[in-house]
């Protein structure tokens, strides 16, 4: 009984966090859609940022329906179908979030790479293949999440006592140790690979930034530093997103792994995990908005136009 107030407080914070995150990502998505439609030469990261915002909106909406009984009951489908569909979409979006963040870090590393680097050969090529990359990561995430359709059930439809309760209406059906181990290995291998690529690209960008800073100090050239400041600011933004994502990912990984091994989910721990997982989807649009001078100029001109 003592955990009930904590659960209610965590649940209220989660719902407010989701509402704020959906609003921020929606603004970011609409802004970049307009830029893609208006600009003849959009920034290299515009399309990927647009995709990341869309993914986070879908991710937060699924969490909103899963953890809000009132909204869950509004969906006029069988509970079993709703549980399978919502958890599947949620799992796909979580995979797309890490894939898109990884792609964003790679694009930024290519963008700031010097002409002497081997990455420079991709500068004018990756924009033509970005749609193929996005299609590929969608295919990967859709296929890697299919197991969710089989072990997610409505709690009221099954009388077994060894179900792992996730929400008021949905539970996880127990899998054999072999299938559970296989899925854990596949998902962990994918995520560790992507996190490794993000870290490698981040290290590469940090090295480039430090070299540029030393060169600027040596030449005492204000024009060089000012000309490179937009790229430097964008790189620092991606580095911040990657660092934040890696920390949140490993916290989520530890909680999920321990819960799967023990086959139990405490309601408070589940709420805390959801808050941790959704922090990145909520904070990332704020970081991207605050670092984009095109958006900041809009907010700066609003007060002037009102007079």
CSV table of C-alpha atoms in Angstrom, one decimal:
chain,number,residue,atom,x,y,z
A,1,UNK,CA,0.0,0.0,0.0
A,2,UNK,CA,2.9,2.4,0.7
A,3,UNK,CA,4.0,2.2,-3.0
A,4,UNK,CA,0.6,3.5,-4.2
A,5,UNK,CA,1.3,7.2,-3.7
A,6,UNK,CA,4.7,6.8,-5.4
A,7,UNK,CA,3.1,5.0,-8.3
A,8,UNK,CA,0.4,7.7,-8.7
A,9,UNK,CA,3.0,10.5,-8.6
A,10,UNK,CA,5.3,8.7,-11.1
A,11,UNK,CA,2.3,8.1,-13.4
A,12,UNK,CA,1.2,11.8,-13.3
A,13,UNK,CA,4.7,12.9,-14.0
A,14,UNK,CA,4.9,10.4,-16.9
A,15,UNK,CA,1.7,11.7,-18.5
A,16,UNK,CA,2.8,15.3,-18.2
A,17,UNK,CA,6.2,14.4,-19.6
A,18,UNK,CA,4.5,12.7,-22.6
A,19,UNK,CA,2.2,15.7,-23.3
A,20,UNK,CA,5.2,18.1,-23.2
A,21,UNK,CA,7.3,15.8,-25.4
A,22,UNK,CA,4.5,15.4,-28.0
A,23,UNK,CA,4.1,19.2,-28.3
A,24,UNK,CA,7.9,19.8,-28.6
A,25,UNK,CA,8.3,17.0,-31.2
A,26,UNK,CA,5.3,18.2,-33.2
A,27,UNK,CA,6.7,21.7,-33.4
A,28,UNK,CA,10.1,20.3,-34.5
A,29,UNK,CA,8.4,18.0,-37.1
A,30,UNK,CA,6.3,20.8,-38.7
A,31,UNK,CA,9.2,23.2,-38.8
A,32,UNK,CA,11.5,20.8,-40.6
A,33,UNK,CA,8.7,19.7,-43.0
A,34,UNK,CA,8.2,23.4,-44.0
A,35,UNK,CA,12.0,23.8,-44.4
A,36,UNK,CA,12.2,20.7,-46.6
A,37,UNK,CA,9.4,22.0,-48.8
A,38,UNK,CA,10.6,25.6,-49.0
A,39,UNK,CA,14.4,25.4,-49.1
A,40,UNK,CA,16.1,24.3,-52.3
A,41,UNK,CA,19.2,23.3,-50.3
A,42,UNK,CA,18.1,22.2,-46.8
A,43,UNK,CA,20.6,21.3,-44.1
A,44,UNK,CA,22.0,17.7,-44.4
A,45,UNK,CA,20.4,16.8,-41.1
A,46,UNK,CA,16.9,18.2,-41.7
A,47,UNK,CA,15.3,15.0,-43.1
A,48,UNK,CA,16.8,12.9,-40.4
A,49,UNK,CA,15.8,15.3,-37.6
A,50,UNK,CA,12.3,15.3,-39.1
A,51,UNK,CA,12.2,11.5,-39.0
A,52,UNK,CA,13.5,11.5,-35.4
A,53,UNK,CA,10.7,13.9,-34.3
A,54,UNK,CA,8.0,11.7,-36.0
A,55,UNK,CA,9.4,8.6,-34.4
A,56,UNK,CA,9.3,10.2,-30.9
A,57,UNK,CA,5.7,11.4,-31.4
A,58,UNK,CA,4.6,7.9,-32.3
A,59,UNK,CA,6.6,6.5,-29.4
A,60,UNK,CA,5.1,8.9,-26.9
A,61,UNK,CA,1.5,8.4,-28.2
A,62,UNK,CA,1.8,4.6,-27.7
A,63,UNK,CA,3.0,5.1,-24.1
A,64,UNK,CA,0.2,7.6,-23.5
A,65,UNK,CA,-2.5,5.0,-24.6
A,66,UNK,CA,-0.8,2.1,-22.7
A,67,UNK,CA,-0.5,3.9,-19.4
A,68,UNK,CA,-3.8,5.9,-19.5
A,69,UNK,CA,-6.7,3.4,-18.9
A,70,UNK,CA,-9.2,6.0,-20.1
A,71,UNK,CA,-7.5,6.5,-23.5
A,72,UNK,CA,-6.9,2.7,-23.8
A,73,UNK,CA,-10.6,2.0,-23.3
A,74,UNK,CA,-11.5,4.6,-26.0
A,75,UNK,CA,-10.0,2.4,-28.7
A,76,UNK,CA,-12.8,0.3,-30.0
A,77,UNK,CA,-10.9,-2.9,-30.6
A,78,UNK,CA,-10.4,-6.1,-28.7
A,79,UNK,CA,-8.0,-5.7,-25.7
A,80,UNK,CA,-5.7,-8.4,-27.1
A,81,UNK,CA,-5.4,-6.6,-30.4
A,82,UNK,CA,-4.8,-3.2,-28.7
A,83,UNK,CA,-2.1,-4.6,-26.5
A,84,UNK,CA,-0.3,-6.3,-29.3
A,85,UNK,CA,-0.5,-3.3,-31.7
A,86,UNK,CA,0.5,-0.7,-29.1
A,87,UNK,CA,3.4,-2.7,-27.7
A,88,UNK,CA,4.6,-3.6,-31.2
A,89,UNK,CA,4.5,0.0,-32.4
A,90,UNK,CA,6.2,1.1,-29.2
A,91,UNK,CA,9.0,-1.5,-29.7
A,92,UNK,CA,9.5,-0.5,-33.3
A,93,UNK,CA,9.7,3.2,-32.5
A,94,UNK,CA,12.2,2.6,-29.7
A,95,UNK,CA,14.4,0.7,-32.3
A,96,UNK,CA,13.9,3.5,-34.8
A,97,UNK,CA,14.9,6.1,-32.2
A,98,UNK,CA,18.3,4.5,-31.6
A,99,UNK,CA,18.8,3.9,-35.4
A,100,UNK,CA,17.9,7.5,-36.3
A,101,UNK,CA,20.1,8.9,-33.6
A,102,UNK,CA,23.0,6.8,-34.9
A,103,UNK,CA,22.3,7.9,-38.5
A,104,UNK,CA,22.2,11.6,-37.3
A,105,UNK,CA,25.6,11.2,-35.7
A,106,UNK,CA,27.0,9.6,-38.8
A,107,UNK,CA,25.6,12.4,-41.1
A,108,UNK,CA,27.1,15.1,-38.9
A,109,UNK,CA,30.5,13.3,-38.8
A,110,UNK,CA,30.5,13.2,-42.6
A,111,UNK,CA,29.3,16.8,-42.9
A,112,UNK,CA,32.2,18.3,-40.8
A,113,UNK,CA,34.9,15.9,-42.2
A,114,UNK,CA,37.7,17.7,-44.0
A,115,UNK,CA,38.2,17.2,-47.7
A,116,UNK,CA,41.3,15.1,-47.0
A,117,UNK,CA,39.3,12.6,-45.0
A,118,UNK,CA,38.1,9.3,-46.5
A,119,UNK,CA,34.6,10.3,-45.3
A,120,UNK,CA,34.6,13.3,-47.6
A,121,UNK,CA,33.8,11.0,-50.6
A,122,UNK,CA,30.3,10.5,-49.0
A,123,UNK,CA,29.5,14.2,-48.6
A,124,UNK,CA,27.7,14.5,-51.9
A,125,UNK,CA,26.4,10.9,-52.1
A,126,UNK,CA,24.6,10.1,-48.8
A,127,UNK,CA,21.9,12.7,-49.5
A,128,UNK,CA,20.8,10.6,-52.5
A,129,UNK,CA,20.7,7.4,-50.4
A,130,UNK,CA,19.1,8.7,-47.3
A,131,UNK,CA,15.7,7.3,-48.2
A,132,UNK,CA,17.2,3.9,-48.7
A,133,UNK,CA,18.9,4.1,-45.3
A,134,UNK,CA,15.6,5.0,-43.7
A,135,UNK,CA,13.8,2.2,-45.5
A,136,UNK,CA,16.4,-0.2,-44.3
A,137,UNK,CA,16.2,0.8,-40.6
A,138,UNK,CA,12.4,0.6,-40.8
A,139,UNK,CA,12.7,-2.9,-42.2
A,140,UNK,CA,15.2,-3.9,-39.5
A,141,UNK,CA,13.1,-2.6,-36.6
A,142,UNK,CA,9.9,-4.0,-37.9
A,143,UNK,CA,11.4,-7.5,-38.2
A,144,UNK,CA,13.3,-7.4,-34.9
A,145,UNK,CA,10.1,-6.5,-33.0
A,146,UNK,CA,7.8,-9.3,-34.3
A,147,UNK,CA,8.3,-11.4,-31.1
A,148,UNK,CA,6.3,-8.7,-29.3
A,149,UNK,CA,3.2,-9.8,-31.2
A,150,UNK,CA,3.4,-13.3,-29.9
A,151,UNK,CA,4.1,-12.8,-26.2
A,152,UNK,CA,1.9,-9.7,-25.6
A,153,UNK,CA,-1.6,-10.6,-24.4
A,154,UNK,CA,-4.6,-8.9,-22.7
A,155,UNK,CA,-4.5,-9.8,-19.0
A,156,UNK,CA,-8.2,-10.7,-18.9
A,157,UNK,CA,-7.9,-13.2,-21.7
A,158,UNK,CA,-5.4,-15.5,-20.0
A,159,UNK,CA,-5.8,-17.3,-16.6
A,160,UNK,CA,-2.2,-18.3,-16.1
A,161,UNK,CA,-0.5,-17.0,-13.0
A,162,UNK,CA,3.0,-16.7,-14.6
A,163,UNK,CA,2.1,-13.7,-16.7
A,164,UNK,CA,4.3,-10.6,-16.3
A,165,UNK,CA,1.9,-7.7,-15.8
A,166,UNK,CA,2.9,-4.5,-17.6
A,167,UNK,CA,-0.2,-2.3,-17.5
A,168,UNK,CA,-3.7,-2.6,-16.2
A,169,UNK,CA,-4.9,-4.4,-19.3
A,170,UNK,CA,-1.7,-5.9,-20.9
A,171,UNK,CA,0.8,-8.5,-19.9
A,172,UNK,CA,3.7,-10.5,-21.3
A,173,UNK,CA,3.2,-14.2,-21.9
A,174,UNK,CA,6.2,-16.3,-20.8
A,175,UNK,CA,8.5,-17.5,-23.6
A,176,UNK,CA,10.8,-20.5,-23.5
A,177,UNK,CA,14.4,-19.8,-22.3
A,178,UNK,CA,15.8,-20.5,-25.8
A,179,UNK,CA,13.5,-18.0,-27.6
A,180,UNK,CA,14.0,-15.4,-24.9
A,181,UNK,CA,17.8,-15.8,-25.1
A,182,UNK,CA,17.7,-15.6,-28.9
A,183,UNK,CA,15.7,-12.4,-28.9
A,184,UNK,CA,17.7,-10.9,-26.1
A,185,UNK,CA,20.9,-11.7,-28.1
A,186,UNK,CA,19.6,-10.2,-31.3
A,187,UNK,CA,18.3,-7.0,-29.8
A,188,UNK,CA,21.3,-6.5,-27.6
A,189,UNK,CA,23.7,-7.1,-30.5
A,190,UNK,CA,21.8,-4.6,-32.7
A,191,UNK,CA,21.8,-1.9,-29.9
A,192,UNK,CA,25.4,-2.4,-28.9
A,193,UNK,CA,26.5,-2.1,-32.5
A,194,UNK,CA,24.5,1.1,-33.0
A,195,UNK,CA,25.7,2.6,-29.7
A,196,UNK,CA,29.3,1.6,-30.7
A,197,UNK,CA,28.9,3.4,-34.1
A,198,UNK,CA,27.5,6.5,-32.3
A,199,UNK,CA,30.5,6.5,-29.9
A,200,UNK,CA,33.0,6.1,-32.7
A,201,UNK,CA,31.5,9.0,-34.7
A,202,UNK,CA,31.3,11.1,-31.5
A,203,UNK,CA,35.0,10.5,-30.8
A,204,UNK,CA,35.8,11.4,-34.4
A,205,UNK,CA,33.8,14.6,-34.1
A,206,UNK,CA,35.5,15.5,-30.8
A,207,UNK,CA,38.9,15.1,-32.5
A,208,UNK,CA,37.9,17.3,-35.4
A,209,UNK,CA,36.6,20.0,-33.1
A,210,UNK,CA,39.7,20.0,-30.9
A,211,UNK,CA,41.9,20.2,-34.1
A,212,UNK,CA,39.9,23.1,-35.4
A,213,UNK,CA,40.1,24.9,-32.1
A,214,UNK,CA,43.8,24.6,-31.9
A,215,UNK,CA,44.2,25.7,-35.5
A,216,UNK,CA,41.9,28.7,-34.8
A,217,UNK,CA,43.9,29.7,-31.8
A,218,UNK,CA,47.2,29.4,-33.7
A,219,UNK,CA,46.0,31.5,-36.6
A,220,UNK,CA,44.1,34.0,-34.4
A,221,UNK,CA,41.6,34.1,-37.2
A,222,UNK,CA,38.2,35.4,-36.1
A,223,UNK,CA,36.7,34.9,-39.6
A,224,UNK,CA,37.6,31.2,-39.6
A,225,UNK,CA,36.1,30.6,-36.2
A,226,UNK,CA,32.9,32.5,-37.1
A,227,UNK,CA,32.6,30.8,-40.4
A,228,UNK,CA,32.8,27.4,-38.8
A,229,UNK,CA,30.6,28.2,-35.8
A,230,UNK,CA,27.3,26.8,-37.2
A,231,UNK,CA,28.9,23.5,-37.9
A,232,UNK,CA,30.6,23.5,-34.5
A,233,UNK,CA,27.3,24.3,-32.8
A,234,UNK,CA,25.5,21.5,-34.7
A,235,UNK,CA,28.3,19.0,-33.9
A,236,UNK,CA,28.1,19.9,-30.2
A,237,UNK,CA,24.3,19.4,-30.3
A,238,UNK,CA,24.7,15.9,-31.8
A,239,UNK,CA,27.4,15.0,-29.3
A,240,UNK,CA,25.0,16.1,-26.5
A,241,UNK,CA,22.2,14.0,-27.9
A,242,UNK,CA,24.4,10.9,-28.3
A,243,UNK,CA,25.8,11.2,-24.8
A,244,UNK,CA,22.4,11.7,-23.3
A,245,UNK,CA,20.9,8.8,-25.3
A,246,UNK,CA,23.7,6.4,-24.3
A,247,UNK,CA,23.2,7.1,-20.6
A,248,UNK,CA,19.4,6.7,-20.8
A,249,UNK,CA,19.8,3.5,-22.9
A,250,UNK,CA,22.0,1.7,-20.4
A,251,UNK,CA,19.7,2.7,-17.5
A,252,UNK,CA,16.8,1.2,-19.4
A,253,UNK,CA,18.9,-1.8,-20.4
A,254,UNK,CA,19.8,-2.6,-16.8
A,255,UNK,CA,16.1,-2.3,-15.6
A,256,UNK,CA,14.7,-4.3,-18.5
A,257,UNK,CA,17.3,-7.1,-18.2
A,258,UNK,CA,16.9,-7.5,-14.5
A,259,UNK,CA,13.1,-7.6,-14.9
A,260,UNK,CA,13.2,-10.2,-17.7
A,261,UNK,CA,15.6,-12.4,-15.7
A,262,UNK,CA,13.4,-12.1,-12.5
A,263,UNK,CA,10.2,-12.2,-14.6
A,264,UNK,CA,8.5,-9.6,-12.6
A,265,UNK,CA,7.8,-5.9,-12.9
A,266,UNK,CA,7.1,-3.7,-9.9
A,267,UNK,CA,4.6,-1.0,-10.8
A,268,UNK,CA,6.9,1.8,-9.4
A,269,UNK,CA,10.0,0.4,-11.2
A,270,UNK,CA,8.0,0.2,-14.4
A,271,UNK,CA,6.9,3.8,-14.1
A,272,UNK,CA,10.4,4.9,-13.4
A,273,UNK,CA,11.7,3.0,-16.4
A,274,UNK,CA,9.1,4.6,-18.6
A,275,UNK,CA,10.1,8.0,-17.4
A,276,UNK,CA,13.8,7.3,-18.1
A,277,UNK,CA,13.0,5.8,-21.6
A,278,UNK,CA,10.9,8.8,-22.6
A,279,UNK,CA,13.3,11.4,-21.2
A,280,UNK,CA,15.3,11.3,-24.4
A,281,UNK,CA,12.2,11.6,-26.6
A,282,UNK,CA,11.2,14.6,-24.6
A,283,UNK,CA,14.5,16.4,-24.2
A,284,UNK,CA,15.9,15.8,-27.7
A,285,UNK,CA,13.5,18.1,-29.5
A,286,UNK,CA,14.3,20.9,-26.9
A,287,UNK,CA,18.1,20.4,-27.6
A,288,UNK,CA,17.6,20.5,-31.3
A,289,UNK,CA,15.2,23.5,-31.2
A,290,UNK,CA,17.5,25.5,-28.9
A,291,UNK,CA,20.5,24.9,-31.1
A,292,UNK,CA,18.9,25.8,-34.5
A,293,UNK,CA,19.3,29.5,-35.3
A,294,UNK,CA,16.5,29.3,-37.8
A,295,UNK,CA,14.0,28.4,-35.1
A,296,UNK,CA,15.5,30.9,-32.6
A,297,UNK,CA,15.2,33.7,-35.1
A,298,UNK,CA,11.5,32.9,-35.4
A,299,UNK,CA,11.0,33.3,-31.6
A,300,UNK,CA,13.2,36.4,-31.7
A,301,UNK,CA,11.0,38.1,-34.3
A,302,UNK,CA,7.7,37.2,-32.8
A,303,UNK,CA,7.8,40.0,-30.1
A,304,UNK,CA,8.8,42.5,-32.7
A,305,UNK,CA,6.0,41.7,-35.0
A,306,UNK,CA,3.4,41.9,-32.2
A,307,UNK,CA,4.1,45.6,-31.8
